[in-house]
Coordinates of C-alpha atoms in Angstrom, one line a residue:
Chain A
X1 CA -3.7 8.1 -16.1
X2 CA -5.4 8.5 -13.2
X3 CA -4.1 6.0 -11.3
X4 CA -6.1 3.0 -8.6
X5 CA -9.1 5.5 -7.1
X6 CA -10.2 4.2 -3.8
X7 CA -13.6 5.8 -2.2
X8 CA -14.5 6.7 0.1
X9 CA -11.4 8.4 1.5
X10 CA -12.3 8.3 4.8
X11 CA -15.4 6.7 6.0
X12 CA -17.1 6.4 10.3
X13 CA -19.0 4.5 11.0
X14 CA -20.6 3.0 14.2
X15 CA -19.8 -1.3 15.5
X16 CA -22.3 -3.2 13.5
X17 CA -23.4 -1.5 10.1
X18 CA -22.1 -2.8 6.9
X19 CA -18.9 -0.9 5.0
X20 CA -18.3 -1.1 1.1
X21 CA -15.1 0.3 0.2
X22 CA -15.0 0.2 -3.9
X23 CA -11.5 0.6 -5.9
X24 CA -11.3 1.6 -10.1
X25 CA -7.5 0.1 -11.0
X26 CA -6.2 1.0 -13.8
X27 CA -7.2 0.1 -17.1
X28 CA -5.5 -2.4 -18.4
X29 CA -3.9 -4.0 -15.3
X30 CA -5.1 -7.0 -14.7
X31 CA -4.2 -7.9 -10.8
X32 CA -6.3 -6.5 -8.2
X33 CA -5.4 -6.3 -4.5
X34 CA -6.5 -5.9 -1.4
X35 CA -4.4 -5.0 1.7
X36 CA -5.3 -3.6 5.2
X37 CA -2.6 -1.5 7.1
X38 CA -2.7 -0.6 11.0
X39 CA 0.3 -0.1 13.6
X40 CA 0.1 -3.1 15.1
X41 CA 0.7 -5.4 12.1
X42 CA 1.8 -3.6 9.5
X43 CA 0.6 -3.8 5.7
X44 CA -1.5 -7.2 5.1
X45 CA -2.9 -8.8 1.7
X46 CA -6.6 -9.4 2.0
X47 CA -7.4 -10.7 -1.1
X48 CA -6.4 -10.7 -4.8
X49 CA -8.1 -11.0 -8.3
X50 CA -6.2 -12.0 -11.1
X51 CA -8.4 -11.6 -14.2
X52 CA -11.7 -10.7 -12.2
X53 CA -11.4 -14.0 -10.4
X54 CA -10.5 -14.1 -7.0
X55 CA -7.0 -16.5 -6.3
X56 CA -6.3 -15.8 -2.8
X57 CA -8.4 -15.2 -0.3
X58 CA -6.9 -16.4 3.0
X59 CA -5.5 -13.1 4.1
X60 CA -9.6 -12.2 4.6
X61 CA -9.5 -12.2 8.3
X62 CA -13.1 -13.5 9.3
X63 CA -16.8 -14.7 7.3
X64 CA -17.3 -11.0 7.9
X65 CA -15.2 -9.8 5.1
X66 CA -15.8 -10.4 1.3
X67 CA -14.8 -9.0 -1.5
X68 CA -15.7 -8.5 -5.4
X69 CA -14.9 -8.1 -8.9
X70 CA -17.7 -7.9 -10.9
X71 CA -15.9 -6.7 -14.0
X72 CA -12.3 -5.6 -14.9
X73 CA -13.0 -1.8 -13.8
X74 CA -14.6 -2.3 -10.4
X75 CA -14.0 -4.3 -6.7
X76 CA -15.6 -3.9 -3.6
X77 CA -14.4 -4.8 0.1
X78 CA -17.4 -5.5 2.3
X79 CA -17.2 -5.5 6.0
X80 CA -20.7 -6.9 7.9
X81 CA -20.9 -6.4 10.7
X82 CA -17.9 -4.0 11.2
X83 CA -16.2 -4.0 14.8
X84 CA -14.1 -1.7 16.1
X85 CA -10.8 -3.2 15.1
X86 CA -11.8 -3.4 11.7
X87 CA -10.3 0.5 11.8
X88 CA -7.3 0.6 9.7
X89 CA -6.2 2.0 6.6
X90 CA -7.4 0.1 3.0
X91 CA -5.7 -0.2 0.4
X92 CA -6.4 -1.3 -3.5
X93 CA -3.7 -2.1 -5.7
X94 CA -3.3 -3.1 -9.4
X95 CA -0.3 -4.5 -11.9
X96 CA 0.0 -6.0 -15.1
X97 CA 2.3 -9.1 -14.1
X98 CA 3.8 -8.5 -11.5
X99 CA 5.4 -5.3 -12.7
X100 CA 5.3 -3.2 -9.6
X101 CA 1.6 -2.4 -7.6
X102 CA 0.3 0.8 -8.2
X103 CA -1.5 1.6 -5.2
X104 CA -4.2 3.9 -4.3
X105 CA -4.5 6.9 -1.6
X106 CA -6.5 4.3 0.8
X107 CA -9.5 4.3 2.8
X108 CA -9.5 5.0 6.4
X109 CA -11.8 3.5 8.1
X110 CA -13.2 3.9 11.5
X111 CA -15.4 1.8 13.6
X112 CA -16.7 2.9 16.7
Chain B
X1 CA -5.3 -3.2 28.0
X2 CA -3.8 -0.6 26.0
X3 CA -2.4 -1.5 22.4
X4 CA 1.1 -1.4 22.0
X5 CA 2.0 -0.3 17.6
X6 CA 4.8 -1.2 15.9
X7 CA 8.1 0.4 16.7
X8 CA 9.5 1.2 13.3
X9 CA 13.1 1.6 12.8
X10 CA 14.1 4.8 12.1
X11 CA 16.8 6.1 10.1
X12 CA 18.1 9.9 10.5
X13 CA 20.7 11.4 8.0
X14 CA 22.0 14.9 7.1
X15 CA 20.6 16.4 3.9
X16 CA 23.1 15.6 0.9
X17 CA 24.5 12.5 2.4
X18 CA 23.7 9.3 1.2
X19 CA 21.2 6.5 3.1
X20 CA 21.4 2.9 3.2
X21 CA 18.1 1.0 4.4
X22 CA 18.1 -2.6 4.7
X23 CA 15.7 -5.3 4.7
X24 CA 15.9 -9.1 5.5
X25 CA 13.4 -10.9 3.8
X26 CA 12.3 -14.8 5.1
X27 CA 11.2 -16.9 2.1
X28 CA 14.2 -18.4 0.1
X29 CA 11.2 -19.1 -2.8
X30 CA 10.5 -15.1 -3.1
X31 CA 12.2 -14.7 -6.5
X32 CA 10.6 -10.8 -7.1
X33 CA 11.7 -7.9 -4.9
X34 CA 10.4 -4.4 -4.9
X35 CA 10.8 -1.3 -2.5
X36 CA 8.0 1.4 -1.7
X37 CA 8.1 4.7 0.0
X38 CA 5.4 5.8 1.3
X39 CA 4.5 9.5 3.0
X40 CA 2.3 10.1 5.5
X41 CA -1.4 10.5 4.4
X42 CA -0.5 8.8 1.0
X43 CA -0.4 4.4 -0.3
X44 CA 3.0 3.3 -1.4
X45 CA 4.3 4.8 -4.4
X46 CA 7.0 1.9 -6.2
X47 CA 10.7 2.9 -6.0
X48 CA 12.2 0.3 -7.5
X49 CA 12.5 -3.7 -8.3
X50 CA 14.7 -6.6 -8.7
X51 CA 14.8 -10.2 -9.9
X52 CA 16.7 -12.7 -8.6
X53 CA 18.9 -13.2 -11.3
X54 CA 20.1 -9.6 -10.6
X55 CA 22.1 -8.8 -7.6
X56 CA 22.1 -4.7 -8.5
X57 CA 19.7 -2.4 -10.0
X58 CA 20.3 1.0 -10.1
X59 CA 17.4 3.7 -11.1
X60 CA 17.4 7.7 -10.6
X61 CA 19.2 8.1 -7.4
X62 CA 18.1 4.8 -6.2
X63 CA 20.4 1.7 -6.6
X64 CA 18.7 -2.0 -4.5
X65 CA 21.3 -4.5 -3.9
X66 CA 20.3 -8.5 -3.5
X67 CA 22.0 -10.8 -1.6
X68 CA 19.7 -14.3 -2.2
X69 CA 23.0 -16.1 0.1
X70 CA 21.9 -14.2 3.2
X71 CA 18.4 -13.5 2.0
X72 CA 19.3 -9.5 2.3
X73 CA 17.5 -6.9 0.5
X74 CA 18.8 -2.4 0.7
X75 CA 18.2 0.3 -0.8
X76 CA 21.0 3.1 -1.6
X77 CA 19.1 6.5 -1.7
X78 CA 22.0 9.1 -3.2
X79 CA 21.9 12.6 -1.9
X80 CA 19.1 12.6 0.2
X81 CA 16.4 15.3 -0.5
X82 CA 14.0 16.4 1.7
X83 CA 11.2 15.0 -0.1
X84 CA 12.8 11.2 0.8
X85 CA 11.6 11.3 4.1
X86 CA 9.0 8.9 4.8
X87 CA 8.4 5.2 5.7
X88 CA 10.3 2.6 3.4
X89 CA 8.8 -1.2 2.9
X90 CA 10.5 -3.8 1.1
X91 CA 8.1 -6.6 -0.5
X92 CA 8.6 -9.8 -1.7
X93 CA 7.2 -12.5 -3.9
X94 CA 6.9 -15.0 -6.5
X95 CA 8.2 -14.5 -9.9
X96 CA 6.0 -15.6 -12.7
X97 CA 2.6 -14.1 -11.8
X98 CA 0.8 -11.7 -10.3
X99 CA 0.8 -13.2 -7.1
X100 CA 0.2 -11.1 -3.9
X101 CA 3.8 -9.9 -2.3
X102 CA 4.6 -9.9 1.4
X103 CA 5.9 -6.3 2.9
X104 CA 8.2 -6.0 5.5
X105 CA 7.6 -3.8 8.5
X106 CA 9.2 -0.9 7.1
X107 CA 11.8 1.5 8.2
X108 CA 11.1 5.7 8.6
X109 CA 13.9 7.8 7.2
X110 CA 13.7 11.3 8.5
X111 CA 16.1 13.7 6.4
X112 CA 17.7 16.2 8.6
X113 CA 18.2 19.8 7.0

């Protein structure tokens, strides 16, 4: 088992261009989440998908972010435009009901 | 101005001795409980979980006590290793699907050799 794969791993980028952070979960999990981690406030929930569909999305901070799950194997987080304190740490999880999230290594992203 | 982060708790015990980390949790509806570890570089890695129709659980080394009265969440860690230093979150969250779960702040144990 390979476990949630998050890419990139690390991604710069400058104030204004679009970011795609993608996430695999694992097969046969079918919960998906989102969750953004910085110093200041700690580890956040975004957005999650519960059987490709999205339930909750109010943790999405602003119209800038937006997220997908096009099929059972796949999400993307979409930041446009980014801004500087968009840079924090992403993270992708996935469960089968609620039995413990299996997180990824994250994506840390930079804006500058 | 310059940003200010958070201030995590820190927790510092001798090698071999045993650690207590605690948690208080705020909503009286979470019903699931679960504690991560997580090292630096590296997501959360799951620990263990408890129900609230449990008050103990115990797993390999680990035992999480629930106190639903006081809305109290810890985790034992038995013989501390050197490999169980890192940041500790407790989460919480509905039982009965696979709802998102709410993490606490998080507490950094540093094992002393």
């Amino acid at each position: 088992d390979a476990g949630v794969i998050q890419s990139p791993r690390h991604e710069v980028t400058e104030m204004g261009q679009e970011v795609t952070l993608r996430c695999k979960p694992i097969s046969g999990h079918n919960s998906l989440f989102w969750y953004r981690q910085t110093m200041m406030r700690g580890l956040e929930l975004l957005i999650y998908f519960n059987n490709n569909v999205p339930i909750d999305d109010s943790g999405m901070p602003e119209d800038r972010f937006s997220a997908k799950m096009p099929n059972a194997s796949f999400s993307t987080l979409k930041i446009q435009p980014s801004e500087p304190r968009d840079s924090a740490v992403y993270f992708c999880a996935s469960s089968l009901q609620t039995h413990g999230y299996t997180f990824g290594s994250g994506t840390r992203l930079t804006v500058v | 101005g310059e940003s200010v982060g958070l201030h995590l708790p820190t927790l510092s015990v001798q090698e071999g001795d045993n650690s207590i980390i605690n948690c208080a949790y705020s909503n009286s509806a979470s019903d699931y409980f679960i504690w991560y570890k997580q090292e630096s570089g590296k997501g959360p890695q799951f620990i263990i979980d408890i129900r609230s129709n449990m008050d103990k659980r115990q797993g390999q080394r680990v035992t999480v006590l629930l106190n639903k009265t006081v809305k109290h969440l810890s985790l034992q860690i038995a013989a501390t290793q050197p490999g169980d230093s890192a940041v500790y979150f407790c989460a919480e969250g509905p039982e009965g699907g696979a709802d998102g779960l709410t993490f606490g702040k998080g507490t950094h144990l540093i094992i002393q050799p």
